Short mmCIF file of C-alpha atoms in Angstrom, two decimals:
data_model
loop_
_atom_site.label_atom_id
_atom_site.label_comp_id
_atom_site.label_asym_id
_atom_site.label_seq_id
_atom_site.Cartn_x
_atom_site.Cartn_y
_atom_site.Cartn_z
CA UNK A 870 0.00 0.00 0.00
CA UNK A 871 2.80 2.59 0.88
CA UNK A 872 4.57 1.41 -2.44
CA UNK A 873 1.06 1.79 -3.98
CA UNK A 874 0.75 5.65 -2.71
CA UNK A 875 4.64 6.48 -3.53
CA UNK A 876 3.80 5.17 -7.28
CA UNK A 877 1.12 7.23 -7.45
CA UNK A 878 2.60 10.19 -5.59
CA UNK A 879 5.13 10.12 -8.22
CA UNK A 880 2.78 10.08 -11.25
CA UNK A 881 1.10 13.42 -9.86
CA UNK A 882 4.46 15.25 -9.46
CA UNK A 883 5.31 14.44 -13.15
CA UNK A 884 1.77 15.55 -14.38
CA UNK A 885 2.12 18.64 -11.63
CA UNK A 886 5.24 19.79 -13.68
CA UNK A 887 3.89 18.82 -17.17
CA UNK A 888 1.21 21.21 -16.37
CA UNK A 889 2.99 23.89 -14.95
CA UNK A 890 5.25 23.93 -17.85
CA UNK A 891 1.80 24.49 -20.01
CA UNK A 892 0.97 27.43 -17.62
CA UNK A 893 4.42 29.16 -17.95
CA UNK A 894 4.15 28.81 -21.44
CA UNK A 895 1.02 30.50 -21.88
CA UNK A 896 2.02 33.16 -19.30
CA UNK A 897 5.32 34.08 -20.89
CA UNK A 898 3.54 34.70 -24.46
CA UNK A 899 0.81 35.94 -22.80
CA UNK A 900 3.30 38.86 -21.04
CA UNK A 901 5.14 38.93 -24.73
CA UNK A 902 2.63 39.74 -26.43
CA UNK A 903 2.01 43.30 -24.88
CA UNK A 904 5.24 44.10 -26.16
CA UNK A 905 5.39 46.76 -28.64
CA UNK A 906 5.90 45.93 -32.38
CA UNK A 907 6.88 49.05 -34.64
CA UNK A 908 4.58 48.21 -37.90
CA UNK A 909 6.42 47.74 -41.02
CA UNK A 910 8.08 50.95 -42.63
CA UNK A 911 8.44 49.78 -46.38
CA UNK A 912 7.89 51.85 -49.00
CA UNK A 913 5.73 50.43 -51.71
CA UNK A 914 8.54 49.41 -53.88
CA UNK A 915 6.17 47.35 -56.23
CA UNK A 916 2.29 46.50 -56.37
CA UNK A 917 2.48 42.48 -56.51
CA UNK A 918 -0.26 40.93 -58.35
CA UNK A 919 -2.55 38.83 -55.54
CA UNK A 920 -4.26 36.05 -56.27
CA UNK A 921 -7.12 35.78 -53.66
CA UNK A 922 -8.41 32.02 -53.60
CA UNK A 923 -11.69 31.17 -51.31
CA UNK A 924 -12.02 27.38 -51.22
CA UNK A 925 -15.98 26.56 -50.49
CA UNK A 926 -17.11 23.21 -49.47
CA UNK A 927 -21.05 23.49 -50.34
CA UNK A 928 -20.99 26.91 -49.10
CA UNK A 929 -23.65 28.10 -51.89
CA UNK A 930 -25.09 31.28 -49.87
CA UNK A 931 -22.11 32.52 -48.29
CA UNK A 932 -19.36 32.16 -50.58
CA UNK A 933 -21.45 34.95 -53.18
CA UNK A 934 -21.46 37.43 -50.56
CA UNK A 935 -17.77 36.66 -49.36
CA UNK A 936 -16.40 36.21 -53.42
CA UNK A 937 -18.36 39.95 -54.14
CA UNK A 938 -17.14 41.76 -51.31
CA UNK A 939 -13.09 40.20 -52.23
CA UNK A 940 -14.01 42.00 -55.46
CA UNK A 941 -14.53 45.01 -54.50
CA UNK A 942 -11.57 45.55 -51.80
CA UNK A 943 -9.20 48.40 -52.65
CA UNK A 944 -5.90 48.02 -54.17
CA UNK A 945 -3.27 49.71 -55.96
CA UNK A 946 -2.46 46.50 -58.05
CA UNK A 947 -3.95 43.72 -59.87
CA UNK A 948 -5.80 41.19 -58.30
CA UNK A 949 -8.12 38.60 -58.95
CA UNK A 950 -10.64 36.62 -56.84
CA UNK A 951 -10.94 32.78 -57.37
CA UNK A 952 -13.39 30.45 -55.60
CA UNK A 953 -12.45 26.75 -55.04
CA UNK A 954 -16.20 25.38 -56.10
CA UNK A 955 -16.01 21.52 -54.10
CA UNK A 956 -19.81 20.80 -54.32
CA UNK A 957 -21.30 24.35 -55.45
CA UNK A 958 -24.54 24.34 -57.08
CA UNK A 959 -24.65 25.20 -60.66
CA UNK A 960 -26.73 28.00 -60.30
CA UNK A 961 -24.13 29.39 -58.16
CA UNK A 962 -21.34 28.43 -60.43
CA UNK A 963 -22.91 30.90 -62.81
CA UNK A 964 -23.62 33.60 -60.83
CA UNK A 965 -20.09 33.56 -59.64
CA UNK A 966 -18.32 33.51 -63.18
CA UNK A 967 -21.27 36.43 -63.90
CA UNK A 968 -19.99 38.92 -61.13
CA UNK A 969 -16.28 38.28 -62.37
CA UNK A 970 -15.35 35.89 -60.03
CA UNK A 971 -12.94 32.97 -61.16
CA UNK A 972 -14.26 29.55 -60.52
CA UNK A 973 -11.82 26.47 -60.23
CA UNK A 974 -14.05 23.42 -59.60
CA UNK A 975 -12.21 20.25 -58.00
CA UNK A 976 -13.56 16.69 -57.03
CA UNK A 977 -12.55 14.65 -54.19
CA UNK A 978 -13.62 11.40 -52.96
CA UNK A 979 -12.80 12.82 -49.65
CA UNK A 980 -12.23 16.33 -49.72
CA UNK A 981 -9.33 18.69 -47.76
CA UNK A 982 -8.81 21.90 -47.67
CA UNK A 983 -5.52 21.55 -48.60
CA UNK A 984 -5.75 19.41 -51.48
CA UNK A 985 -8.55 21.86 -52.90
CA UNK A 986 -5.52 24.72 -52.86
CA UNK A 987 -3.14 22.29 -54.22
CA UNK A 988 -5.23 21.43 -56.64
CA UNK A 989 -6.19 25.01 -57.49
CA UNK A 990 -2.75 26.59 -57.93
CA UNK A 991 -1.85 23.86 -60.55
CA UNK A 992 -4.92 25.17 -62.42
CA UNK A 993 -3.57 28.78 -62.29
CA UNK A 994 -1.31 30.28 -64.95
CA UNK A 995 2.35 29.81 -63.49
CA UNK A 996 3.94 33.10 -63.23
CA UNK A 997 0.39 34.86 -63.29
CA UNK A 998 0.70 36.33 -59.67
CA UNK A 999 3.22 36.92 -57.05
CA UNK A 1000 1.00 36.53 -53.38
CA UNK A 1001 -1.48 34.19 -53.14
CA UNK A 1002 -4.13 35.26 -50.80
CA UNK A 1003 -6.05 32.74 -48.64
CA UNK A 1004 -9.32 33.18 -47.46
CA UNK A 1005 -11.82 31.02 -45.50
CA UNK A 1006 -15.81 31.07 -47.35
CA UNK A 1007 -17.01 33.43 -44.72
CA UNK A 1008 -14.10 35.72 -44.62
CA UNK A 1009 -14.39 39.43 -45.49
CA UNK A 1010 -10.78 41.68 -45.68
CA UNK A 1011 -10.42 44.80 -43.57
CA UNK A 1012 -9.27 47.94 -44.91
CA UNK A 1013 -5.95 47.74 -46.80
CA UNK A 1014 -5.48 43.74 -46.67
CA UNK A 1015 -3.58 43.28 -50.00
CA UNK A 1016 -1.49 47.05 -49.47
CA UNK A 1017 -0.32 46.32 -45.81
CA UNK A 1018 0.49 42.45 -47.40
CA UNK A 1019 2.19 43.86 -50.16
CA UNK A 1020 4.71 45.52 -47.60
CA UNK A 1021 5.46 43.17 -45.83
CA UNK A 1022 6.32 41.01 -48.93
CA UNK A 1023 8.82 44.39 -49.83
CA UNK A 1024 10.47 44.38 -46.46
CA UNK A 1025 11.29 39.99 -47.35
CA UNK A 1026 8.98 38.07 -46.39
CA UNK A 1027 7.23 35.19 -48.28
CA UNK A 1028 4.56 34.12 -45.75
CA UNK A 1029 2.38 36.12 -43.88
CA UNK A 1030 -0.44 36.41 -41.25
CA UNK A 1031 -2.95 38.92 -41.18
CA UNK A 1032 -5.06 39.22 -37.38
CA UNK A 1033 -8.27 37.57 -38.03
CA UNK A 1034 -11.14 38.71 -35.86
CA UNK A 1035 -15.02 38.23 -35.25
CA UNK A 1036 -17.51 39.72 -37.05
CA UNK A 1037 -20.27 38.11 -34.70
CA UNK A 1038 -20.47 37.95 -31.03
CA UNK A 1039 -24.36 37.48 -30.82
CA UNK A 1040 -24.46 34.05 -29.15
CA UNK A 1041 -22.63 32.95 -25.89
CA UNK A 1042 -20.25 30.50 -27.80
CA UNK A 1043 -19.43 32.98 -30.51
CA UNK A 1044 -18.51 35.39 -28.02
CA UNK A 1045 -16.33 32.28 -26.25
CA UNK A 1046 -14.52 31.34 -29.45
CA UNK A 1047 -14.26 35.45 -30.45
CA UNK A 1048 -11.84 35.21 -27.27
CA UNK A 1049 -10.52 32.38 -27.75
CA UNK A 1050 -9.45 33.41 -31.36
CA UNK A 1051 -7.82 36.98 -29.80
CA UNK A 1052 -6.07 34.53 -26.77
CA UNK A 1053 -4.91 32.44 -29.58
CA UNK A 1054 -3.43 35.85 -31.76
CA UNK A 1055 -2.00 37.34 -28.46
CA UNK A 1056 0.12 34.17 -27.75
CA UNK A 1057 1.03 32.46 -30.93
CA UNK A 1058 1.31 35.49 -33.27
CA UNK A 1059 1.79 38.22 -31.63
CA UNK A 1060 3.60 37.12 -28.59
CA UNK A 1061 6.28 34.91 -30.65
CA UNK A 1062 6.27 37.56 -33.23
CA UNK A 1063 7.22 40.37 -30.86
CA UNK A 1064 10.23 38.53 -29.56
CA UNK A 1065 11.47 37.84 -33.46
CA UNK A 1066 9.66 34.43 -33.85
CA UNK A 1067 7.59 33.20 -36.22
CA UNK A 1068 3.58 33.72 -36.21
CA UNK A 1069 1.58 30.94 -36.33
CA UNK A 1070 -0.92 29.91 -39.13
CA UNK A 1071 -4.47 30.10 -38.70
CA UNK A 1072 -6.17 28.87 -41.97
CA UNK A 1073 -7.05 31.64 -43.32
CA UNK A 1074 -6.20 35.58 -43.65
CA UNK A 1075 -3.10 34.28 -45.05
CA UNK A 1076 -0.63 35.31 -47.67
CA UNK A 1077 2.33 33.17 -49.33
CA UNK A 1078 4.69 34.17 -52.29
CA UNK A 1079 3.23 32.35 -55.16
CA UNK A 1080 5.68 29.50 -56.03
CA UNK A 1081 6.32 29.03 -52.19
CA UNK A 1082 3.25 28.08 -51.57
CA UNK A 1083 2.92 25.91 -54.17
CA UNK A 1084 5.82 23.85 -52.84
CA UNK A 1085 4.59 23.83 -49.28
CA UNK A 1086 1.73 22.16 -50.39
CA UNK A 1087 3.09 18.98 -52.48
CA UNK A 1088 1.87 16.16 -51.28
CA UNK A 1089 -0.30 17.70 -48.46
CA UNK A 1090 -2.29 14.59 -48.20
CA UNK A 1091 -5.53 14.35 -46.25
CA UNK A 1092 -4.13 15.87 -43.02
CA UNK A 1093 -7.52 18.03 -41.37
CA UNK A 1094 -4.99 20.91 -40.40
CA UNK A 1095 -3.66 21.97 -43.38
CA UNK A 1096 -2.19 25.16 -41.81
CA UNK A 1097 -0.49 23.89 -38.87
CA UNK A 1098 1.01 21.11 -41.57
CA UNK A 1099 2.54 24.38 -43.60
CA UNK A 1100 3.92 25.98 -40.49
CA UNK A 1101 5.48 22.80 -39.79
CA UNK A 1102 7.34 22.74 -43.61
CA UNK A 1103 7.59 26.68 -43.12
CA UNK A 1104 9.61 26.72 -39.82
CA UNK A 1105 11.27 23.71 -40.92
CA UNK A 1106 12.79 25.87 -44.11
CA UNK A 1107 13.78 28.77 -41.37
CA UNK A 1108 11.53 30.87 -42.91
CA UNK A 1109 9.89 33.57 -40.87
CA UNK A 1110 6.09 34.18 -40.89
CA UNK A 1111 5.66 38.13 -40.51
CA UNK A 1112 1.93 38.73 -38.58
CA UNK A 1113 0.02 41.71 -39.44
CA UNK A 1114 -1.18 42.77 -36.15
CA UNK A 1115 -3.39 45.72 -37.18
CA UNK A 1116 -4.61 44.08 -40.82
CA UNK A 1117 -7.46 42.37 -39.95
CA UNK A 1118 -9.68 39.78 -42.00
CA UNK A 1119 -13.08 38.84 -40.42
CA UNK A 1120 -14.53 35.43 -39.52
CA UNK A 1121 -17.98 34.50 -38.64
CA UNK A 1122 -17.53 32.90 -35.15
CA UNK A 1123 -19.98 29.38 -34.13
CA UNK A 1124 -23.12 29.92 -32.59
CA UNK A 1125 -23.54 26.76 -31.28
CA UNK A 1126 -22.66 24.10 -28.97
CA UNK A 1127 -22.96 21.55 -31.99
CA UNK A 1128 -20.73 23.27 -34.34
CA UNK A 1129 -18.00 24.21 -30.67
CA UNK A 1130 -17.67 20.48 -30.22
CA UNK A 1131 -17.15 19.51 -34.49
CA UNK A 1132 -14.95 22.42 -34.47
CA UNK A 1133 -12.89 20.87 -31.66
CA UNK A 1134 -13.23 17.58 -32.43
CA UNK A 1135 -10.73 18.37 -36.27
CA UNK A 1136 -8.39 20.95 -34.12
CA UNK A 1137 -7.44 17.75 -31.27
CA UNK A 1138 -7.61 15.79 -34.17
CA UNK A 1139 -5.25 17.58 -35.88
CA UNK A 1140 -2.90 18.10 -32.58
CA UNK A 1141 -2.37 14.76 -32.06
CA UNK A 1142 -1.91 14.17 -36.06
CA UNK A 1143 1.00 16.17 -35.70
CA UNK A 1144 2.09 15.73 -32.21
CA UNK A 1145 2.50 11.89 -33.41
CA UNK A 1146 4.17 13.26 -36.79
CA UNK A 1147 7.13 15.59 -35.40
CA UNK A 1148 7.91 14.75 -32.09
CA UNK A 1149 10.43 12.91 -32.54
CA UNK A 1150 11.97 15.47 -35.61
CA UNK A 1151 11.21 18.12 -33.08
CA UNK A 1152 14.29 16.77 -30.91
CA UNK A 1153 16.23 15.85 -34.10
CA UNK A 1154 15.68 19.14 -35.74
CA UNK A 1155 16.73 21.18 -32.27
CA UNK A 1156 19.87 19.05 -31.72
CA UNK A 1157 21.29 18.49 -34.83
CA UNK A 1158 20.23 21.88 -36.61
CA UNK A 1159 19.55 24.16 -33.71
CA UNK A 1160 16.32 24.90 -34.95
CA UNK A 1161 14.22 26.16 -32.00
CA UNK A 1162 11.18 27.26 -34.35
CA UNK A 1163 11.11 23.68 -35.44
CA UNK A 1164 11.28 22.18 -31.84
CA UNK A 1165 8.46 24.85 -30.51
CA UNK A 1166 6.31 23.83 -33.00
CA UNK A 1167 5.98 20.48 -31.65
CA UNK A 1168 6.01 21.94 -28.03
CA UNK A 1169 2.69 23.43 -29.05
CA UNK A 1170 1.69 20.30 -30.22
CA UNK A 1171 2.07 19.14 -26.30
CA UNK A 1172 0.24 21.67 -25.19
CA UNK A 1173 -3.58 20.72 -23.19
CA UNK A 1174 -6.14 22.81 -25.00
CA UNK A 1175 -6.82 25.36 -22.88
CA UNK A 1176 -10.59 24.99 -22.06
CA UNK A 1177 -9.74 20.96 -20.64
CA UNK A 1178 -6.93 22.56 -19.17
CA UNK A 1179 -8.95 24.24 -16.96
CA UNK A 1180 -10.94 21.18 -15.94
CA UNK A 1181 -7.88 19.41 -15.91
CA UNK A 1182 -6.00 21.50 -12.80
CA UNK A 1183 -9.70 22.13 -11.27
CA UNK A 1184 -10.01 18.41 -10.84
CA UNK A 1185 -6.66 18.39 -9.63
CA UNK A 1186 -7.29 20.81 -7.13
CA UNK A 1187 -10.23 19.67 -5.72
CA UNK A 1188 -8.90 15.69 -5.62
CA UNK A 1189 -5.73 17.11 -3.70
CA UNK A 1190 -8.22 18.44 -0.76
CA UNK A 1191 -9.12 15.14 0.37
CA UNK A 1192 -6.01 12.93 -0.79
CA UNK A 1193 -3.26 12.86 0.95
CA UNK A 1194 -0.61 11.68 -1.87
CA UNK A 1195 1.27 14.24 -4.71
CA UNK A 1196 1.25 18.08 -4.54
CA UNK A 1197 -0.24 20.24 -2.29
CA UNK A 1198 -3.60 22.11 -2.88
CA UNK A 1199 -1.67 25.07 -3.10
CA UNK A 1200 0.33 23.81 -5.84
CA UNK A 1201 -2.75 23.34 -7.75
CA UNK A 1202 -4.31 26.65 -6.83
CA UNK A 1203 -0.98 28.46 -8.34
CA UNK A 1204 -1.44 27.05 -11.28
CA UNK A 1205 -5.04 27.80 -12.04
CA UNK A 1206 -3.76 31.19 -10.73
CA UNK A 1207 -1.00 31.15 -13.38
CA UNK A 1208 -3.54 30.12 -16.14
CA UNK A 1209 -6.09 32.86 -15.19
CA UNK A 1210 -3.67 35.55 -15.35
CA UNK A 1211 -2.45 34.22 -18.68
CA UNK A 1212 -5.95 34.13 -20.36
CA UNK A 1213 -6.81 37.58 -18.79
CA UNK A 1214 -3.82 39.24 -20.19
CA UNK A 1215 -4.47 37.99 -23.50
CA UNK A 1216 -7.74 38.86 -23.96
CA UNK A 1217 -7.43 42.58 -25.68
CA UNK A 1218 -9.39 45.37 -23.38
CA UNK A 1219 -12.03 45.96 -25.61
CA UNK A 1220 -13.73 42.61 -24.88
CA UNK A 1221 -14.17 43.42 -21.16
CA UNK A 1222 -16.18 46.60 -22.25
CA UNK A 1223 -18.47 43.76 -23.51
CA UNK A 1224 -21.61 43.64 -21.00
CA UNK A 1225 -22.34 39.68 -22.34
CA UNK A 1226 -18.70 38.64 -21.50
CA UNK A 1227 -19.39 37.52 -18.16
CA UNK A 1228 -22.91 35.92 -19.05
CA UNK A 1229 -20.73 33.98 -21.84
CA UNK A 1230 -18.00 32.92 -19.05
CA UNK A 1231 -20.99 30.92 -17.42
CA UNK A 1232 -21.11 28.76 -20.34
CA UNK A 1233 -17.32 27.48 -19.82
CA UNK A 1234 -18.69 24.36 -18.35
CA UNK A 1235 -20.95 23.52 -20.82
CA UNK A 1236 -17.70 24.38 -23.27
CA UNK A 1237 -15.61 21.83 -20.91
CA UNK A 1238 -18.11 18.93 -21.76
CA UNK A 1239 -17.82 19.45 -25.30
CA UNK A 1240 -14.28 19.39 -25.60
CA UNK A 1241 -14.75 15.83 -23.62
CA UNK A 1242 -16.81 15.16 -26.26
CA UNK A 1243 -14.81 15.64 -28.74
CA UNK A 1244 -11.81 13.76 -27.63
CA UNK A 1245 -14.26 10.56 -28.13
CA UNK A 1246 -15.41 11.65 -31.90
CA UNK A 1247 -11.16 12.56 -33.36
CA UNK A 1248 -11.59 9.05 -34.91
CA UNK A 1249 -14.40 10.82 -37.17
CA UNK A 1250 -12.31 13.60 -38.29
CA UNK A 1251 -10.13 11.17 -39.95
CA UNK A 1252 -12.85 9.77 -41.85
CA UNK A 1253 -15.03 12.71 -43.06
CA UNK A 1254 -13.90 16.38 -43.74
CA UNK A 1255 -15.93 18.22 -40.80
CA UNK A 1256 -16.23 21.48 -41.91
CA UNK A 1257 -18.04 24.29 -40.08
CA UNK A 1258 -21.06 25.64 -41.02
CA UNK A 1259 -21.35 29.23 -42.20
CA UNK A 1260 -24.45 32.31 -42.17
CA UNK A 1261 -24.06 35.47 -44.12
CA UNK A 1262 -23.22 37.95 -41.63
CA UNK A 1263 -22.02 41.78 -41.37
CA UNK A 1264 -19.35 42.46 -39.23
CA UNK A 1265 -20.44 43.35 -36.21
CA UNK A 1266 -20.36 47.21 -34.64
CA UNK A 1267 -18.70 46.09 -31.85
CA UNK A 1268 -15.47 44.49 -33.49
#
């Protein structure tokens, strides 16, 4: 029995330290990224010709109001707006190709968003453009997208990240994933950017020098996170991935529990897809080429989402009040400490103006029992392409 409680003892220390690690993490990004970052200086040198590709999976409705408003965004340059068409209508098709949209139709047996882009830049005339633009179906460009892009591209870089923001907070869990999305920005783009690393993906309110991109994506395969599969090949080249802090692109946000827990269910999917992937190259690439990028990619990778990590250290806690084996309560409460402060310093000031935030807090435990729900349904993701569900929407006032 005393071996029995020293084993176990043992086991809570190691997960005590594997979660404090996760907490520090998050806390030292968190702090980073309030750090100020001079925006970019360049003089327009040379308007690049964008290419502006909107892959829709049966996105009929939304994709003509996202396509049209592409269109009209202002630009010095040339540009041209293409929409991926993976189970459009026809009558959509046409209306499309009518308002000047390009239309590059692909079939899959099992469709990807990364094999739709793959397959759509091999459609595209080769040296036709020089940035290739990626939006999501219900993505909209702020104010001077392509010109701020185009800098960046002048000052050297060949990927970038715009900030992508919500255009709807009308539901509890769009307001939840709104935050979530600006936590996410504060500590993996503009909290590694600030201290000279690289940005991370998100999907979509990207850019990518034409040909660049088109090597990053041979032989994407079926993987369900296309972007954090790029940032992988893109780190692993030592390139650097230049975010856009004020350049925002706007993204519907999910209204639903439903949607919260599919969502969920392809982003663990896709962390463990790659955890299992790199690891091991994560220790290889650090050692052997000194590539830190490389190696914190696949940290990230370890990382608990942060929602179960919550749960996680609040079960911890509570369990460490009436057993008498591993670290104290204290220990536990530090760490939920350590995580609160990180998420609070994240989240940008505007969203605590927002009367609904603390109504939307209330739903984190219904939130927690989704993402337990999803860990049970990753086997799914493998097998069908769970996309999310989009409305037409405005952006909201209040963005």
């Amino acid at each position: 029995m005393v071996l029995f409680g020293s084993v176990v003892s043992i086991l809570l220390y190691a997960i005590g330290i594997f979660l404090l690690f996760n907490c520090c993490y998050l806390l030292f990004f968190a702090l980073a990224g309030h750090k100020k970052v001079q925006p970019l200086q360049e003089k327009v040198k040379l308007d690049r010709r964008f290419c502006v590709l909107i892959p829709a999976y049966r996105e009929n409705e939304v994709v003509l109001e996202s396509s049209k408003a592409a269109l009209r965004h202002a630009y010095s340059g040339d540009f041209d707006v293409f929409v991926i068409a993976d189970g459009l209508e026809p009558e959509t098709l046409q209306e499309l190709k009518t308002s000047g949209v390009g239309v590059l139709e692909v079939f899959f047996e099992k469709s990807t968003k990364g094999k739709a882009l793959s397959a759509a830049l091999g459609m595209l005339p080769e040296h036709a453009y020089d940035i290739v633009a990626i939006l999501d179906v219900d993505n909209l460009m702020g104010q001077n997208f392509m010109q701020e892009v185009n800098k960046a591209f002048n000052a050297g870089y060949k990927v970038v990240q715009a900030h992508r923001t919500a255009k709807n907070m009308d539901s509890a869990f769009a307001l939840l994933d709104a935050c979530n999305e600006e936590i996410n920005n504060t500590i993996y783009r503009k909290g590694h950017y600030a201290i000279g690393m690289s940005s991370a993906l998100i999907g979509s309110g990207m850019a990518f020098d034409f040909a660049y991109l088109k090597k990053l994506l041979q032989g994407i395969g079926e993987t369900v996170g296309e972007d954090k599969e790029l940032d992988f090949r893109i780190v692993k080249d030592q390139e650097k991935i230049c975010y856009l802090d004020q350049v925002y692109v706007y993204d519907e946000k999910i209204e639903n529990a439903k949607v919260f827990t599919q969502q969920r269910t392809r982003w663990i999917a896709a962390q463990l897809e790659f955890l299992e992937k790199y690891a091991a190259e994560g220790v290889v690439q650090l050692f052997r080429n000194g590539n830190f990028e490389f190696f914190n990619k696949v940290v990230q990778a370890f990382l608990v989402p942060r929602v179960l990590l919550i749960g996680v250290l609040g079960l911890f806690f509570l369990s460490s009040l009436v057993l008498p084996v591993g670290p104290s309560p204290l220990f536990w409460a530090v760490l939920l400490l350590m995580l609160s402060a990180a998420l609070f310093i994240a989240l940008p000031g505007r969203f605590y103006r927002n009367k609904k935030l603390w109504q939307a807090i209330l739903h984190l435990p219904y939130a927690l029992f989704c993402m337990v729900k999803a860990l049970f349904q990753i086997k799914k993701a493998k097998t069908s392409f769970l996309s999310t569900p989009h409305k037409v929407k405005a952006v909201s006032p209040e963005v």
